[in-house]
Amino acid sequence: MTRRKIIGASLFFTLFGAMASLPPLILLFRFEAIIFGLPVATLFLFGLWVFLVIGAAWFGYALPRDEPHQPAGEEPR
């Protein structure tokens, strides 16, 4: 994958995380089910958080470091 595609995917990932944590989507999980003693909405938010942390770590690993820009004609130090 090129740097440009990874940056675009990371932007989409950020927007997905923001949209997934908005109240209308969370309210879809607002019913009286209990899993492992926790409400489903709580498990959804925790699962979303774990997914976003793992995704951010992957993007941090996948994106190459920026090299300092050198004007044309100058030698590297």
PDB file of N, CA and C in Angstrom:
ATOM      1  N   MET A   1       0.831  -1.186   0.000  1.00  0.00           N
ATOM      2  CA  MET A   1       0.000   0.000   0.000  1.00  0.00           C
ATOM      3  C   MET A   1       0.874   1.247   0.000  1.00  0.00           C
ATOM      4  N   THR A   2       0.459   2.224  -0.739  1.00  0.00           N
ATOM      5  CA  THR A   2       1.227   3.457  -0.785  1.00  0.00           C
ATOM      6  C   THR A   2       0.898   4.328   0.422  1.00  0.00           C
ATOM      7  N   ARG A   3       1.765   5.274   0.684  1.00  0.00           N
ATOM      8  CA  ARG A   3       1.585   6.187   1.816  1.00  0.00           C
ATOM      9  C   ARG A   3       0.259   6.932   1.698  1.00  0.00           C
ATOM     10  N   ARG A   4      -0.069   7.350   0.508  1.00  0.00           N
ATOM     11  CA  ARG A   4      -1.305   8.113   0.293  1.00  0.00           C
ATOM     12  C   ARG A   4      -2.545   7.284   0.628  1.00  0.00           C
ATOM     13  N   LYS A   5      -2.538   6.006   0.245  1.00  0.00           N
ATOM     14  CA  LYS A   5      -3.674   5.132   0.543  1.00  0.00           C
ATOM     15  C   LYS A   5      -3.793   4.866   2.037  1.00  0.00           C
ATOM     16  N   ILE A   6      -2.672   4.718   2.719  1.00  0.00           N
ATOM     17  CA  ILE A   6      -2.704   4.485   4.158  1.00  0.00           C
ATOM     18  C   ILE A   6      -3.241   5.714   4.885  1.00  0.00           C
ATOM     19  N   ILE A   7      -2.841   6.894   4.451  1.00  0.00           N
ATOM     20  CA  ILE A   7      -3.343   8.127   5.069  1.00  0.00           C
ATOM     21  C   ILE A   7      -4.845   8.251   4.837  1.00  0.00           C
ATOM     22  N   GLY A   8      -5.307   7.929   3.629  1.00  0.00           N
ATOM     23  CA  GLY A   8      -6.741   7.958   3.349  1.00  0.00           C
ATOM     24  C   GLY A   8      -7.508   6.950   4.197  1.00  0.00           C
ATOM     25  N   ALA A   9      -6.943   5.758   4.350  1.00  0.00           N
ATOM     26  CA  ALA A   9      -7.593   4.731   5.172  1.00  0.00           C
ATOM     27  C   ALA A   9      -7.623   5.149   6.637  1.00  0.00           C
ATOM     28  N   SER A  10      -6.578   5.799   7.120  1.00  0.00           N
ATOM     29  CA  SER A  10      -6.574   6.245   8.514  1.00  0.00           C
ATOM     30  C   SER A  10      -7.602   7.348   8.735  1.00  0.00           C
ATOM     31  N   LEU A  11      -7.816   8.203   7.751  1.00  0.00           N
ATOM     32  CA  LEU A  11      -8.859   9.219   7.864  1.00  0.00           C
ATOM     33  C   LEU A  11     -10.235   8.563   7.905  1.00  0.00           C
ATOM     34  N   PHE A  12     -10.471   7.587   7.035  1.00  0.00           N
ATOM     35  CA  PHE A  12     -11.737   6.856   7.054  1.00  0.00           C
ATOM     36  C   PHE A  12     -11.929   6.147   8.384  1.00  0.00           C
ATOM     37  N   PHE A  13     -10.877   5.544   8.913  1.00  0.00           N
ATOM     38  CA  PHE A  13     -10.934   4.844  10.192  1.00  0.00           C
ATOM     39  C   PHE A  13     -11.315   5.796  11.322  1.00  0.00           C
ATOM     40  N   THR A  14     -10.758   6.997  11.305  1.00  0.00           N
ATOM     41  CA  THR A  14     -11.088   8.008  12.311  1.00  0.00           C
ATOM     42  C   THR A  14     -12.547   8.419  12.206  1.00  0.00           C
ATOM     43  N   LEU A  15     -13.018   8.658  10.989  1.00  0.00           N
ATOM     44  CA  LEU A  15     -14.413   9.042  10.801  1.00  0.00           C
ATOM     45  C   LEU A  15     -15.357   7.907  11.177  1.00  0.00           C
ATOM     46  N   PHE A  16     -14.975   6.661  10.871  1.00  0.00           N
ATOM     47  CA  PHE A  16     -15.773   5.513  11.280  1.00  0.00           C
ATOM     48  C   PHE A  16     -15.893   5.445  12.795  1.00  0.00           C
ATOM     49  N   GLY A  17     -14.795   5.658  13.506  1.00  0.00           N
ATOM     50  CA  GLY A  17     -14.816   5.633  14.963  1.00  0.00           C
ATOM     51  C   GLY A  17     -15.697   6.721  15.540  1.00  0.00           C
ATOM     52  N   ALA A  18     -15.641   7.907  14.944  1.00  0.00           N
ATOM     53  CA  ALA A  18     -16.479   9.006  15.418  1.00  0.00           C
ATOM     54  C   ALA A  18     -17.959   8.717  15.161  1.00  0.00           C
ATOM     55  N   MET A  19     -18.270   8.206  13.986  1.00  0.00           N
ATOM     56  CA  MET A  19     -19.668   7.916  13.655  1.00  0.00           C
ATOM     57  C   MET A  19     -20.209   6.742  14.486  1.00  0.00           C
ATOM     58  N   ALA A  20     -19.383   5.743  14.739  1.00  0.00           N
ATOM     59  CA  ALA A  20     -19.829   4.566  15.487  1.00  0.00           C
ATOM     60  C   ALA A  20     -20.094   4.877  16.952  1.00  0.00           C
ATOM     61  N   SER A  21     -19.492   5.946  17.460  1.00  0.00           N
ATOM     62  CA  SER A  21     -19.693   6.277  18.868  1.00  0.00           C
ATOM     63  C   SER A  21     -20.794   7.321  19.086  1.00  0.00           C
ATOM     64  N   LEU A  22     -21.469   7.718  18.032  1.00  0.00           N
ATOM     65  CA  LEU A  22     -22.566   8.679  18.176  1.00  0.00           C
ATOM     66  C   LEU A  22     -23.807   7.996  18.753  1.00  0.00           C
ATOM     67  N   PRO A  23     -24.613   8.728  19.486  1.00  0.00           N
ATOM     68  CA  PRO A  23     -25.791   8.140  20.150  1.00  0.00           C
ATOM     69  C   PRO A  23     -26.758   7.368  19.252  1.00  0.00           C
ATOM     70  N   PRO A  24     -27.069   7.784  18.025  1.00  0.00           N
ATOM     71  CA  PRO A  24     -28.036   6.989  17.248  1.00  0.00           C
ATOM     72  C   PRO A  24     -27.599   5.537  17.026  1.00  0.00           C
ATOM     73  N   LEU A  25     -26.327   5.303  16.804  1.00  0.00           N
ATOM     74  CA  LEU A  25     -25.871   3.929  16.614  1.00  0.00           C
ATOM     75  C   LEU A  25     -25.834   3.179  17.939  1.00  0.00           C
ATOM     76  N   ILE A  26     -25.423   3.839  18.989  1.00  0.00           N
ATOM     77  CA  ILE A  26     -25.384   3.187  20.302  1.00  0.00           C
ATOM     78  C   ILE A  26     -26.787   2.814  20.754  1.00  0.00           C
ATOM     79  N   LEU A  27     -27.774   3.639  20.412  1.00  0.00           N
ATOM     80  CA  LEU A  27     -29.145   3.356  20.827  1.00  0.00           C
ATOM     81  C   LEU A  27     -29.701   2.101  20.156  1.00  0.00           C
ATOM     82  N   LEU A  28     -29.080   1.644  19.069  1.00  0.00           N
ATOM     83  CA  LEU A  28     -29.492   0.374  18.463  1.00  0.00           C
ATOM     84  C   LEU A  28     -29.262  -0.797  19.413  1.00  0.00           C
ATOM     85  N   PHE A  29     -28.286  -0.640  20.308  1.00  0.00           N
ATOM     86  CA  PHE A  29     -27.946  -1.703  21.250  1.00  0.00           C
ATOM     87  C   PHE A  29     -28.598  -1.492  22.616  1.00  0.00           C
ATOM     88  N   ARG A  30     -29.608  -0.665  22.679  1.00  0.00           N
ATOM     89  CA  ARG A  30     -30.264  -0.352  23.948  1.00  0.00           C
ATOM     90  C   ARG A  30     -31.467  -1.267  24.159  1.00  0.00           C
ATOM     91  N   PHE A  31     -31.201  -2.474  24.549  1.00  0.00           N
ATOM     92  CA  PHE A  31     -32.257  -3.401  24.922  1.00  0.00           C
ATOM     93  C   PHE A  31     -31.789  -4.136  26.166  1.00  0.00           C
ATOM     94  N   GLU A  32     -32.647  -4.882  26.755  1.00  0.00           N
ATOM     95  CA  GLU A  32     -32.417  -5.426  28.094  1.00  0.00           C
ATOM     96  C   GLU A  32     -31.593  -6.717  28.122  1.00  0.00           C
ATOM     97  N   ALA A  33     -30.767  -6.954  27.151  1.00  0.00           N
ATOM     98  CA  ALA A  33     -29.934  -8.158  27.151  1.00  0.00           C
ATOM     99  C   ALA A  33     -28.692  -7.929  28.011  1.00  0.00           C
ATOM    100  N   ILE A  34     -28.292  -8.958  28.694  1.00  0.00           N
ATOM    101  CA  ILE A  34     -27.107  -8.914  29.549  1.00  0.00           C
ATOM    102  C   ILE A  34     -26.176 -10.042  29.096  1.00  0.00           C
ATOM    103  N   ILE A  35     -24.925  -9.692  28.822  1.00  0.00           N
ATOM    104  CA  ILE A  35     -23.921 -10.676  28.433  1.00  0.00           C
ATOM    105  C   ILE A  35     -22.765 -10.555  29.430  1.00  0.00           C
ATOM    106  N   PHE A  36     -22.424 -11.655  30.072  1.00  0.00           N
ATOM    107  CA  PHE A  36     -21.379 -11.667  31.102  1.00  0.00           C
ATOM    108  C   PHE A  36     -21.651 -10.641  32.198  1.00  0.00           C
ATOM    109  N   GLY A  37     -22.907 -10.361  32.462  1.00  0.00           N
ATOM    110  CA  GLY A  37     -23.289  -9.441  33.518  1.00  0.00           C
ATOM    111  C   GLY A  37     -23.214  -7.975  33.134  1.00  0.00           C
ATOM    112  N   LEU A  38     -22.995  -7.686  31.854  1.00  0.00           N
ATOM    113  CA  LEU A  38     -22.884  -6.304  31.379  1.00  0.00           C
ATOM    114  C   LEU A  38     -23.925  -6.039  30.303  1.00  0.00           C
ATOM    115  N   PRO A  39     -24.466  -4.827  30.269  1.00  0.00           N
ATOM    116  CA  PRO A  39     -25.405  -4.484  29.195  1.00  0.00           C
ATOM    117  C   PRO A  39     -24.713  -4.525  27.829  1.00  0.00           C
ATOM    118  N   VAL A  40     -25.482  -4.810  26.801  1.00  0.00           N
ATOM    119  CA  VAL A  40     -24.935  -4.937  25.448  1.00  0.00           C
ATOM    120  C   VAL A  40     -24.331  -3.615  24.970  1.00  0.00           C
ATOM    121  N   ALA A  41     -24.941  -2.485  25.313  1.00  0.00           N
ATOM    122  CA  ALA A  41     -24.407  -1.177  24.890  1.00  0.00           C
ATOM    123  C   ALA A  41     -23.008  -0.952  25.466  1.00  0.00           C
ATOM    124  N   THR A  42     -22.784  -1.364  26.696  1.00  0.00           N
ATOM    125  CA  THR A  42     -21.463  -1.224  27.309  1.00  0.00           C
ATOM    126  C   THR A  42     -20.445  -2.103  26.594  1.00  0.00           C
ATOM    127  N   LEU A  43     -20.827  -3.311  26.272  1.00  0.00           N
ATOM    128  CA  LEU A  43     -19.924  -4.196  25.539  1.00  0.00           C
ATOM    129  C   LEU A  43     -19.620  -3.654  24.142  1.00  0.00           C
ATOM    130  N   PHE A  44     -20.627  -3.058  23.497  1.00  0.00           N
ATOM    131  CA  PHE A  44     -20.408  -2.457  22.177  1.00  0.00           C
ATOM    132  C   PHE A  44     -19.379  -1.331  22.269  1.00  0.00           C
ATOM    133  N   LEU A  45     -19.539  -0.442  23.243  1.00  0.00           N
ATOM    134  CA  LEU A  45     -18.609   0.682  23.377  1.00  0.00           C
ATOM    135  C   LEU A  45     -17.202   0.206  23.725  1.00  0.00           C
ATOM    136  N   PHE A  46     -17.092  -0.777  24.617  1.00  0.00           N
ATOM    137  CA  PHE A  46     -15.779  -1.294  24.966  1.00  0.00           C
ATOM    138  C   PHE A  46     -15.139  -1.991  23.767  1.00  0.00           C
ATOM    139  N   GLY A  47     -15.916  -2.779  23.040  1.00  0.00           N
ATOM    140  CA  GLY A  47     -15.399  -3.443  21.843  1.00  0.00           C
ATOM    141  C   GLY A  47     -14.965  -2.444  20.778  1.00  0.00           C
ATOM    142  N   LEU A  48     -15.744  -1.383  20.607  1.00  0.00           N
ATOM    143  CA  LEU A  48     -15.381  -0.325  19.662  1.00  0.00           C
ATOM    144  C   LEU A  48     -14.080   0.338  20.080  1.00  0.00           C
ATOM    145  N   TRP A  49     -13.941   0.602  21.373  1.00  0.00           N
ATOM    146  CA  TRP A  49     -12.721   1.227  21.878  1.00  0.00           C
ATOM    147  C   TRP A  49     -11.504   0.338  21.609  1.00  0.00           C
ATOM    148  N   VAL A  50     -11.613  -0.955  21.890  1.00  0.00           N
ATOM    149  CA  VAL A  50     -10.503  -1.881  21.651  1.00  0.00           C
ATOM    150  C   VAL A  50     -10.166  -1.911  20.160  1.00  0.00           C
ATOM    151  N   PHE A  51     -11.179  -1.975  19.313  1.00  0.00           N
ATOM    152  CA  PHE A  51     -10.966  -1.985  17.866  1.00  0.00           C
ATOM    153  C   PHE A  51     -10.242  -0.719  17.403  1.00  0.00           C
ATOM    154  N   LEU A  52     -10.629   0.438  17.924  1.00  0.00           N
ATOM    155  CA  LEU A  52     -10.002   1.695  17.522  1.00  0.00           C
ATOM    156  C   LEU A  52      -8.562   1.796  18.027  1.00  0.00           C
ATOM    157  N   VAL A  53      -8.288   1.310  19.212  1.00  0.00           N
ATOM    158  CA  VAL A  53      -6.915   1.336  19.731  1.00  0.00           C
ATOM    159  C   VAL A  53      -6.010   0.426  18.903  1.00  0.00           C
ATOM    160  N   ILE A  54      -6.485  -0.766  18.589  1.00  0.00           N
ATOM    161  CA  ILE A  54      -5.687  -1.692  17.779  1.00  0.00           C
ATOM    162  C   ILE A  54      -5.481  -1.118  16.374  1.00  0.00           C
ATOM    163  N   GLY A  55      -6.524  -0.529  15.804  1.00  0.00           N
ATOM    164  CA  GLY A  55      -6.395   0.087  14.484  1.00  0.00           C
ATOM    165  C   GLY A  55      -5.424   1.253  14.477  1.00  0.00           C
ATOM    166  N   ALA A  56      -5.472   2.088  15.500  1.00  0.00           N
ATOM    167  CA  ALA A  56      -4.542   3.219  15.581  1.00  0.00           C
ATOM    168  C   ALA A  56      -3.101   2.737  15.724  1.00  0.00           C
ATOM    169  N   ALA A  57      -2.901   1.668  16.487  1.00  0.00           N
ATOM    170  CA  ALA A  57      -1.552   1.110  16.623  1.00  0.00           C
ATOM    171  C   ALA A  57      -1.061   0.577  15.286  1.00  0.00           C
ATOM    172  N   TRP A  58      -1.949  -0.079  14.530  1.00  0.00           N
ATOM    173  CA  TRP A  58      -1.548  -0.600  13.229  1.00  0.00           C
ATOM    174  C   TRP A  58      -1.195   0.536  12.275  1.00  0.00           C
ATOM    175  N   PHE A  59      -2.020   1.591  12.257  1.00  0.00           N
ATOM    176  CA  PHE A  59      -1.719   2.714  11.371  1.00  0.00           C
ATOM    177  C   PHE A  59      -0.421   3.397  11.780  1.00  0.00           C
ATOM    178  N   GLY A  60      -0.164   3.487  13.073  1.00  0.00           N
ATOM    179  CA  GLY A  60       1.097   4.056  13.532  1.00  0.00           C
ATOM    180  C   GLY A  60       2.292   3.226  13.091  1.00  0.00           C
ATOM    181  N   TYR A  61       2.110   1.924  13.020  1.00  0.00           N
ATOM    182  CA  TYR A  61       3.178   1.040  12.555  1.00  0.00           C
ATOM    183  C   TYR A  61       3.306   1.079  11.036  1.00  0.00           C
ATOM    184  N   ALA A  62       2.184   1.131  10.327  1.00  0.00           N
ATOM    185  CA  ALA A  62       2.191   1.028   8.869  1.00  0.00           C
ATOM    186  C   ALA A  62       2.644   2.315   8.182  1.00  0.00           C
ATOM    187  N   LEU A  63       2.368   3.462   8.782  1.00  0.00           N
ATOM    188  CA  LEU A  63       2.759   4.719   8.145  1.00  0.00           C
ATOM    189  C   LEU A  63       4.262   4.936   8.272  1.00  0.00           C
ATOM    190  N   PRO A  64       4.937   5.195   7.168  1.00  0.00           N
ATOM    191  CA  PRO A  64       6.378   5.463   7.258  1.00  0.00           C
ATOM    192  C   PRO A  64       6.633   6.829   7.892  1.00  0.00           C
ATOM    193  N   ARG A  65       7.780   6.966   8.484  1.00  0.00           N
ATOM    194  CA  ARG A  65       8.154   8.238   9.109  1.00  0.00           C
ATOM    195  C   ARG A  65       8.388   9.295   8.036  1.00  0.00           C
ATOM    196  N   ASP A  66       8.066  10.528   8.368  1.00  0.00           N
ATOM    197  CA  ASP A  66       8.353  11.641   7.463  1.00  0.00           C
ATOM    198  C   ASP A  66       9.832  11.986   7.552  1.00  0.00           C
ATOM    199  N   GLU A  67      10.442  12.116   6.412  1.00  0.00           N
ATOM    200  CA  GLU A  67      11.826  12.560   6.367  1.00  0.00           C
ATOM    201  C   GLU A  67      11.829  14.077   6.247  1.00  0.00           C
ATOM    202  N   PRO A  68      12.775  14.745   6.897  1.00  0.00           N
ATOM    203  CA  PRO A  68      12.831  16.206   6.768  1.00  0.00           C
ATOM    204  C   PRO A  68      13.056  16.619   5.313  1.00  0.00           C
ATOM    205  N   HIS A  69      12.368  17.648   4.907  1.00  0.00           N
ATOM    206  CA  HIS A  69      12.478  18.130   3.525  1.00  0.00           C
ATOM    207  C   HIS A  69      13.782  18.885   3.354  1.00  0.00           C
ATOM    208  N   GLN A  70      14.516  18.556   2.277  1.00  0.00           N
ATOM    209  CA  GLN A  70      15.751  19.253   1.977  1.00  0.00           C
ATOM    210  C   GLN A  70      15.578  20.026   0.686  1.00  0.00           C
ATOM    211  N   PRO A  71      15.846  21.312   0.729  1.00  0.00           N
ATOM    212  CA  PRO A  71      15.748  22.110  -0.516  1.00  0.00           C
ATOM    213  C   PRO A  71      16.708  21.568  -1.570  1.00  0.00           C
ATOM    214  N   ALA A  72      16.360  21.768  -2.819  1.00  0.00           N
ATOM    215  CA  ALA A  72      17.173  21.291  -3.930  1.00  0.00           C
ATOM    216  C   ALA A  72      18.553  21.937  -3.894  1.00  0.00           C
ATOM    217  N   GLY A  73      19.567  21.182  -4.151  1.00  0.00           N
ATOM    218  CA  GLY A  73      20.923  21.711  -4.212  1.00  0.00           C
ATOM    219  C   GLY A  73      21.689  21.605  -2.910  1.00  0.00           C
ATOM    220  N   GLU A  74      21.036  21.257  -1.797  1.00  0.00           N
ATOM    221  CA  GLU A  74      21.746  21.126  -0.533  1.00  0.00           C
ATOM    222  C   GLU A  74      22.120  19.669  -0.297  1.00  0.00           C
ATOM    223  N   GLU A  75      23.268  19.492   0.343  1.00  0.00           N
ATOM    224  CA  GLU A  75      23.718  18.141   0.660  1.00  0.00           C
ATOM    225  C   GLU A  75      23.118  17.707   1.991  1.00  0.00           C
ATOM    226  N   PRO A  76      22.840  16.400   2.139  1.00  0.00           N
ATOM    227  CA  PRO A  76      22.338  15.921   3.438  1.00  0.00           C
ATOM    228  C   PRO A  76      23.404  16.031   4.512  1.00  0.00           C
ATOM    229  N   ARG A  77      22.981  16.285   5.725  1.00  0.00           N
ATOM    230  CA  ARG A  77      23.937  16.421   6.834  1.00  0.00           C
ATOM    231  C   ARG A  77      24.197  15.106   7.458  1.00  0.00           C
TER     232      ARG A  77
END
